[in-house]
Amino acid sequence: MTVSVAPTGIKKLDEALGGGFPRNGISLVVGPSGIGKTILSVQWLAEGVRNGETCVYISTTLPSEAVIAYYGDMKLLKDAVDKIHWYDMYISPKDLIPFTKEKILKIFHKVMPDFFDEQLNLKKPIDRLVLDSLTTIEKIVGDISMFRYLGATWIRFFHDNKISTMLIEEMDEDGKKMGEMRNFSEATILMDFMEHQNMHMRALKIVKRYGFNHPTYWTPFHIREEGIIL
Ligand SMILES: Nc1ncnc2c1ncn2[C@@H]1O[C@H](COP(=O)(O)OP(=O)(O)O)[C@@H](O)[C@H]1O
Ligand SMILES: [Mg+2]
């Protein structure tokens, strides 16, 4: 079976992923702060834009203007920054109460009114979407079973709308928590700082990729103007 893919443009990573992240599927990127999750995600969007796809970035942490200010000048976003649709998801617990399916989906109309109307119909297709990060939402929801319900509901919503989605989760400082949405994703990438011959370096590992027998070892990577390089 050939699974349709949404490539990152990072040759070695795409090969290890069987061509890229699953098209119309849910991918998860987990790692500690500063490891390169945001850079990987905007690199993936920039690749989509270069293929003529409609790409959306939703920030739950920094205002998207700040993300653009930090990364917009990097080579990896050159020619792509103006074509990516940047949004902020700034919500309060009140936006989620009463905690119903309707209420937690309504947020997408509030965040992206140009893409979703009030009845949550998609006005124009979205090819790739990044939600950076889900951890903020997890903390706002507070209750883990409610958060899982929200995650499952959003994931179904992305699936129904045929959006290739990349969810990002912060890893706890102790590195023990691998991401609350790991059971819901079709591909999961773990990024972490490693110590190697007394040097700190960045590395990533594919934890899962349904439908493809991927390598399971850690691969070192660097962050450059061009983005992530394996
Ligand atoms: N132009 C650059 N060249 C090299 N490294 C950079 C550049 N810009 C940022 N970085 C590195 O990327 C890191 C931030 O990556 P980011 O994707 O924002 O991390 P995360 O989203 O995982 O918190 C910074 O801590 C810095 O080390
Ligand atoms: Mg980030």
mmCIF file of C-alpha atoms and ligand atoms in Angstrom:
data_model
loop_
_atom_site.group_PDB
_atom_site.id
_atom_site.type_symbol
_atom_site.label_atom_id
_atom_site.label_comp_id
_atom_site.label_asym_id
_atom_site.label_seq_id
_atom_site.Cartn_x
_atom_site.Cartn_y
_atom_site.Cartn_z
ATOM 1 C CA MET A 1 0.000 0.000 0.000
ATOM 2 C CA THR A 2 1.378 3.437 -0.863
ATOM 3 C CA VAL A 3 0.559 5.980 1.771
ATOM 4 C CA SER A 4 0.279 9.531 0.560
ATOM 5 C CA VAL A 5 2.793 11.797 2.277
ATOM 6 C CA ALA A 6 3.465 15.424 3.139
ATOM 7 C CA PRO A 7 7.275 15.720 2.874
ATOM 8 C CA THR A 8 9.396 17.939 5.114
ATOM 9 C CA GLY A 9 11.966 18.663 2.394
ATOM 10 C CA ILE A 10 14.649 17.337 4.780
ATOM 11 C CA LYS A 11 15.877 14.490 2.594
ATOM 12 C CA LYS A 12 17.132 12.100 5.277
ATOM 13 C CA LEU A 13 14.121 12.669 7.496
ATOM 14 C CA ASP A 14 11.699 12.124 4.626
ATOM 15 C CA GLU A 15 13.467 8.863 3.726
ATOM 16 C CA ALA A 16 13.277 7.687 7.339
ATOM 17 C CA LEU A 17 9.570 8.570 7.400
ATOM 18 C CA GLY A 18 8.741 6.679 4.230
ATOM 19 C CA GLY A 19 8.457 9.877 2.195
ATOM 20 C CA GLY A 20 7.238 12.327 4.819
ATOM 21 C CA PHE A 21 4.553 12.793 7.430
ATOM 22 C CA PRO A 22 1.227 11.088 6.684
ATOM 23 C CA ARG A 23 -0.960 13.078 4.299
ATOM 24 C CA ASN A 24 -4.345 13.875 5.850
ATOM 25 C CA GLY A 25 -3.034 12.302 9.041
ATOM 26 C CA ILE A 26 -1.957 13.418 12.498
ATOM 27 C CA SER A 27 1.706 13.772 13.367
ATOM 28 C CA LEU A 28 3.142 14.596 16.749
ATOM 29 C CA VAL A 29 6.431 16.312 17.546
ATOM 30 C CA VAL A 30 7.571 16.137 21.173
ATOM 31 C CA GLY A 31 10.610 17.663 22.824
ATOM 32 C CA PRO A 32 11.932 20.052 25.462
ATOM 33 C CA SER A 33 11.934 23.815 25.074
ATOM 34 C CA GLY A 34 14.545 25.145 22.641
ATOM 35 C CA ILE A 35 15.173 21.842 20.854
ATOM 36 C CA GLY A 36 13.814 22.946 17.466
ATOM 37 C CA LYS A 37 10.143 21.921 17.358
ATOM 38 C CA THR A 38 8.914 25.249 16.027
ATOM 39 C CA ILE A 39 11.672 25.366 13.421
ATOM 40 C CA LEU A 40 10.863 21.832 12.219
ATOM 41 C CA SER A 41 7.179 22.697 12.001
ATOM 42 C CA VAL A 42 7.595 25.928 10.027
ATOM 43 C CA GLN A 43 10.106 24.171 7.779
ATOM 44 C CA TRP A 44 7.426 21.589 7.018
ATOM 45 C CA LEU A 45 4.944 24.385 6.244
ATOM 46 C CA ALA A 46 7.470 26.188 4.033
ATOM 47 C CA GLU A 47 7.941 22.970 2.047
ATOM 48 C CA GLY A 48 4.171 22.761 1.625
ATOM 49 C CA VAL A 49 3.989 26.368 0.435
ATOM 50 C CA ARG A 50 6.715 25.638 -2.125
ATOM 51 C CA ASN A 51 4.501 22.819 -3.426
ATOM 52 C CA GLY A 52 1.623 25.246 -3.806
ATOM 53 C CA GLU A 53 -0.222 23.995 -0.724
ATOM 54 C CA THR A 54 -2.296 26.056 1.700
ATOM 55 C CA CYS A 55 -0.468 26.046 5.024
ATOM 56 C CA VAL A 56 -1.583 27.268 8.435
ATOM 57 C CA TYR A 57 0.422 27.883 11.597
ATOM 58 C CA ILE A 58 -1.444 28.350 14.888
ATOM 59 C CA SER A 59 0.487 29.626 17.888
ATOM 60 C CA THR A 60 -0.816 29.081 21.397
ATOM 61 C CA THR A 61 2.275 30.572 23.033
ATOM 62 C CA LEU A 62 4.142 33.468 21.406
ATOM 63 C CA PRO A 63 2.065 35.890 19.345
ATOM 64 C CA SER A 64 2.557 34.792 15.730
ATOM 65 C CA GLU A 65 4.137 38.219 14.986
ATOM 66 C CA ALA A 66 6.936 37.232 17.364
ATOM 67 C CA VAL A 67 7.362 33.865 15.658
ATOM 68 C CA ILE A 68 7.621 35.673 12.321
ATOM 69 C CA ALA A 69 10.071 38.194 13.805
ATOM 70 C CA TYR A 70 12.310 35.391 15.097
ATOM 71 C CA TYR A 71 12.184 32.981 12.192
ATOM 72 C CA GLY A 72 10.838 34.951 9.219
ATOM 73 C CA ASP A 73 14.291 36.137 8.175
ATOM 74 C CA MET A 74 15.846 32.695 8.296
ATOM 75 C CA LYS A 75 16.625 31.146 4.918
ATOM 76 C CA LEU A 76 14.213 28.338 5.647
ATOM 77 C CA LEU A 77 11.266 30.730 5.481
ATOM 78 C CA LYS A 78 12.494 32.901 2.651
ATOM 79 C CA ASP A 79 9.704 33.324 0.059
ATOM 80 C CA ALA A 80 7.381 31.265 2.287
ATOM 81 C CA VAL A 81 6.705 33.542 5.252
ATOM 82 C CA ASP A 82 4.147 35.674 3.404
ATOM 83 C CA LYS A 83 2.330 32.649 2.029
ATOM 84 C CA ILE A 84 1.872 30.830 5.327
ATOM 85 C CA HIS A 85 -1.344 31.753 7.146
ATOM 86 C CA TRP A 86 -0.329 32.721 10.684
ATOM 87 C CA TYR A 87 -2.872 32.624 13.539
ATOM 88 C CA ASP A 88 -2.986 32.949 17.298
ATOM 89 C CA MET A 89 -5.023 30.691 19.529
ATOM 90 C CA TYR A 90 -5.375 32.725 22.671
ATOM 91 C CA ILE A 91 -8.106 31.138 24.760
ATOM 92 C CA SER A 92 -9.264 31.186 28.345
ATOM 93 C CA PRO A 93 -10.870 28.336 30.301
ATOM 94 C CA LYS A 94 -14.180 30.146 29.757
ATOM 95 C CA ASP A 95 -13.922 29.525 26.004
ATOM 96 C CA LEU A 96 -14.183 25.809 26.797
ATOM 97 C CA ILE A 97 -17.074 25.882 29.265
ATOM 98 C CA PRO A 98 -19.566 24.212 29.051
ATOM 99 C CA PHE A 99 -17.185 21.531 27.843
ATOM 100 C CA THR A 100 -19.108 20.299 24.814
ATOM 101 C CA LYS A 101 -18.023 19.129 21.401
ATOM 102 C CA GLU A 102 -19.595 22.223 19.825
ATOM 103 C CA LYS A 103 -17.811 24.578 22.180
ATOM 104 C CA ILE A 104 -14.355 23.071 21.747
ATOM 105 C CA LEU A 105 -14.700 23.057 17.956
ATOM 106 C CA LYS A 106 -16.093 26.585 17.784
ATOM 107 C CA ILE A 107 -12.583 27.765 18.653
ATOM 108 C CA PHE A 108 -11.500 27.066 15.075
ATOM 109 C CA HIS A 109 -14.045 29.540 13.753
ATOM 110 C CA LYS A 110 -12.798 32.108 16.274
ATOM 111 C CA VAL A 111 -9.145 31.499 15.435
ATOM 112 C CA MET A 112 -9.437 31.097 11.642
ATOM 113 C CA PRO A 113 -12.648 32.832 10.504
ATOM 114 C CA ASP A 114 -11.302 33.012 6.943
ATOM 115 C CA PHE A 115 -11.165 29.211 6.833
ATOM 116 C CA PHE A 116 -14.081 28.078 9.017
ATOM 117 C CA ASP A 117 -17.522 29.662 9.041
ATOM 118 C CA GLU A 118 -19.727 29.715 12.138
ATOM 119 C CA GLN A 119 -21.146 26.286 11.289
ATOM 120 C CA LEU A 120 -17.527 25.093 11.084
ATOM 121 C CA ASN A 121 -17.712 24.396 7.377
ATOM 122 C CA LEU A 122 -14.370 24.712 5.675
ATOM 123 C CA LYS A 123 -14.523 27.656 3.244
ATOM 124 C CA LYS A 124 -11.377 26.646 1.368
ATOM 125 C CA PRO A 125 -9.152 23.585 1.788
ATOM 126 C CA ILE A 126 -6.223 23.579 4.199
ATOM 127 C CA ASP A 127 -3.406 21.222 3.201
ATOM 128 C CA ARG A 128 -1.083 21.499 6.194
ATOM 129 C CA LEU A 129 -1.685 22.773 9.706
ATOM 130 C CA VAL A 130 0.631 23.155 12.687
ATOM 131 C CA LEU A 131 -0.656 23.598 16.229
ATOM 132 C CA ASP A 132 2.214 24.926 18.358
ATOM 133 C CA SER A 133 1.724 23.815 21.044
ATOM 134 C CA LEU A 134 -0.967 21.596 22.501
ATOM 135 C CA THR A 135 0.719 21.774 25.893
ATOM 136 C CA THR A 136 -0.677 25.273 26.467
ATOM 137 C CA ILE A 137 -4.174 23.931 25.833
ATOM 138 C CA GLU A 138 -3.516 20.962 28.116
ATOM 139 C CA LYS A 139 -2.639 23.355 30.951
ATOM 140 C CA ILE A 140 -5.707 25.522 30.306
ATOM 141 C CA VAL A 141 -8.041 22.522 30.308
ATOM 142 C CA GLY A 142 -6.342 21.221 33.462
ATOM 143 C CA ASP A 143 -8.202 17.941 33.663
ATOM 144 C CA ILE A 144 -6.473 15.151 31.769
ATOM 145 C CA SER A 145 -9.568 13.206 30.737
ATOM 146 C CA MET A 146 -11.173 16.390 29.402
ATOM 147 C CA PHE A 147 -7.970 17.240 27.562
ATOM 148 C CA ARG A 148 -7.909 13.804 25.956
ATOM 149 C CA TYR A 149 -11.498 14.261 24.842
ATOM 150 C CA LEU A 150 -10.619 17.664 23.395
ATOM 151 C CA GLY A 151 -7.598 16.173 21.609
ATOM 152 C CA ALA A 152 -9.610 13.301 20.169
ATOM 153 C CA THR A 153 -12.331 15.710 19.040
ATOM 154 C CA TRP A 154 -9.893 18.083 17.353
ATOM 155 C CA ILE A 155 -8.064 15.194 15.670
ATOM 156 C CA ARG A 156 -11.321 13.848 14.214
ATOM 157 C CA PHE A 157 -12.129 17.354 13.045
ATOM 158 C CA PHE A 158 -8.770 17.654 11.250
ATOM 159 C CA HIS A 159 -9.268 14.198 9.714
ATOM 160 C CA ASP A 160 -12.789 15.038 8.524
ATOM 161 C CA ASN A 161 -11.452 18.193 6.885
ATOM 162 C CA LYS A 162 -8.571 16.264 5.240
ATOM 163 C CA ILE A 163 -5.884 18.414 6.858
ATOM 164 C CA SER A 164 -2.358 17.047 7.295
ATOM 165 C CA THR A 165 -1.807 18.106 10.887
ATOM 166 C CA MET A 166 1.313 18.468 13.008
ATOM 167 C CA LEU A 167 0.708 18.734 16.737
ATOM 168 C CA ILE A 168 3.510 19.903 18.989
ATOM 169 C CA GLU A 169 3.915 19.035 22.652
ATOM 170 C CA GLU A 170 6.449 20.227 25.186
ATOM 171 C CA MET A 171 8.339 17.469 26.963
ATOM 172 C CA ASP A 172 8.599 17.760 30.739
ATOM 173 C CA GLU A 173 11.959 18.804 32.134
ATOM 174 C CA ASP A 174 12.533 15.313 33.501
ATOM 175 C CA GLY A 175 11.933 13.969 30.006
ATOM 176 C CA LYS A 176 9.519 11.387 31.349
ATOM 177 C CA LYS A 177 6.372 12.578 29.667
ATOM 178 C CA MET A 178 6.349 11.809 26.001
ATOM 179 C CA GLY A 179 3.282 13.749 24.929
ATOM 180 C CA GLU A 180 -0.298 13.230 25.958
ATOM 181 C CA MET A 181 -1.470 12.814 22.357
ATOM 182 C CA ARG A 182 0.995 10.047 21.497
ATOM 183 C CA ASN A 183 -1.738 7.413 21.293
ATOM 184 C CA PHE A 184 -3.692 9.506 18.809
ATOM 185 C CA SER A 185 -0.944 10.218 16.294
ATOM 186 C CA GLU A 186 0.010 8.276 13.177
ATOM 187 C CA ALA A 187 3.604 9.489 13.272
ATOM 188 C CA THR A 188 5.556 10.649 16.308
ATOM 189 C CA ILE A 189 8.964 12.294 16.414
ATOM 190 C CA LEU A 190 10.904 12.775 19.607
ATOM 191 C CA MET A 191 13.550 15.516 19.749
ATOM 192 C CA ASP A 192 16.008 15.860 22.626
ATOM 193 C CA PHE A 193 19.386 17.147 23.758
ATOM 194 C CA MET A 194 22.032 14.421 23.950
ATOM 195 C CA GLU A 195 25.458 14.308 25.484
ATOM 196 C CA HIS A 196 28.122 12.891 23.199
ATOM 197 C CA GLN A 197 31.858 12.997 23.986
ATOM 198 C CA ASN A 198 31.229 15.808 26.470
ATOM 199 C CA MET A 199 29.366 17.784 23.837
ATOM 200 C CA HIS A 200 25.714 18.690 23.917
ATOM 201 C CA MET A 201 23.943 18.017 20.698
ATOM 202 C CA ARG A 202 20.481 17.790 19.286
ATOM 203 C CA ALA A 203 19.045 14.495 18.084
ATOM 204 C CA LEU A 204 15.735 13.150 16.884
ATOM 205 C CA LYS A 205 14.110 9.753 16.776
ATOM 206 C CA ILE A 206 11.054 8.459 14.990
ATOM 207 C CA VAL A 207 8.953 6.769 17.649
ATOM 208 C CA LYS A 208 6.281 5.625 15.276
ATOM 209 C CA ARG A 209 5.138 5.911 11.722
ATOM 210 C CA TYR A 210 2.170 3.736 10.902
ATOM 211 C CA GLY A 211 2.493 1.888 7.617
ATOM 212 C CA PHE A 212 6.270 2.154 7.341
ATOM 213 C CA ASN A 213 9.140 0.239 8.917
ATOM 214 C CA HIS A 214 11.138 3.252 10.062
ATOM 215 C CA PRO A 215 14.546 3.344 11.771
ATOM 216 C CA THR A 216 14.319 3.583 15.559
ATOM 217 C CA TYR A 217 17.707 5.052 16.455
ATOM 218 C CA TRP A 218 18.595 8.620 17.455
ATOM 219 C CA THR A 219 19.910 10.767 14.610
ATOM 220 C CA PRO A 220 21.873 13.947 15.440
ATOM 221 C CA PHE A 221 20.740 17.153 13.769
ATOM 222 C CA HIS A 222 21.791 20.789 13.553
ATOM 223 C CA ILE A 223 19.864 24.012 13.261
ATOM 224 C CA ARG A 224 21.113 26.338 10.564
ATOM 225 C CA GLU A 225 19.750 29.271 8.607
ATOM 226 C CA GLU A 226 18.291 26.694 6.215
ATOM 227 C CA GLY A 227 16.514 25.010 9.101
ATOM 228 C CA ILE A 228 16.998 21.528 10.455
ATOM 229 C CA ILE A 229 19.795 19.512 8.890
ATOM 230 C CA LEU A 230 20.288 15.805 9.610
HETATM 231 N N1 LIG B 1 19.369 31.323 12.897
HETATM 232 C C1 LIG B 1 19.617 30.301 13.719
HETATM 233 N N2 LIG B 1 20.698 29.520 13.522
HETATM 234 C C2 LIG B 1 20.954 28.483 14.333
HETATM 235 N N3 LIG B 1 20.188 28.134 15.380
HETATM 236 C C3 LIG B 1 19.114 28.862 15.631
HETATM 237 C C4 LIG B 1 18.757 29.978 14.809
HETATM 238 N N4 LIG B 1 17.620 30.494 15.308
HETATM 239 C C5 LIG B 1 17.303 29.737 16.386
HETATM 240 N N5 LIG B 1 18.191 28.772 16.588
HETATM 241 C C6 LIG B 1 18.176 27.744 17.644
HETATM 242 O O1 LIG B 1 16.867 27.192 17.667
HETATM 243 C C7 LIG B 1 16.417 27.124 19.008
HETATM 244 C C8 LIG B 1 14.918 27.348 19.094
HETATM 245 O O2 LIG B 1 14.266 26.432 18.288
HETATM 246 P P1 LIG B 1 12.689 26.296 18.400
HETATM 247 O O3 LIG B 1 12.240 25.549 17.205
HETATM 248 O O4 LIG B 1 12.060 27.622 18.635
HETATM 249 O O5 LIG B 1 12.572 25.398 19.709
HETATM 250 P P2 LIG B 1 11.261 24.824 20.413
HETATM 251 O O6 LIG B 1 10.102 25.197 19.561
HETATM 252 O O7 LIG B 1 11.504 23.363 20.509
HETATM 253 O O8 LIG B 1 11.223 25.466 21.769
HETATM 254 C C9 LIG B 1 17.120 28.221 19.730
HETATM 255 O O9 LIG B 1 17.265 27.901 21.077
HETATM 256 C C10 LIG B 1 18.443 28.317 18.998
HETATM 257 O O10 LIG B 1 19.387 27.475 19.635
HETATM 258 MG MG MG B 2 8.475 26.341 19.977
#
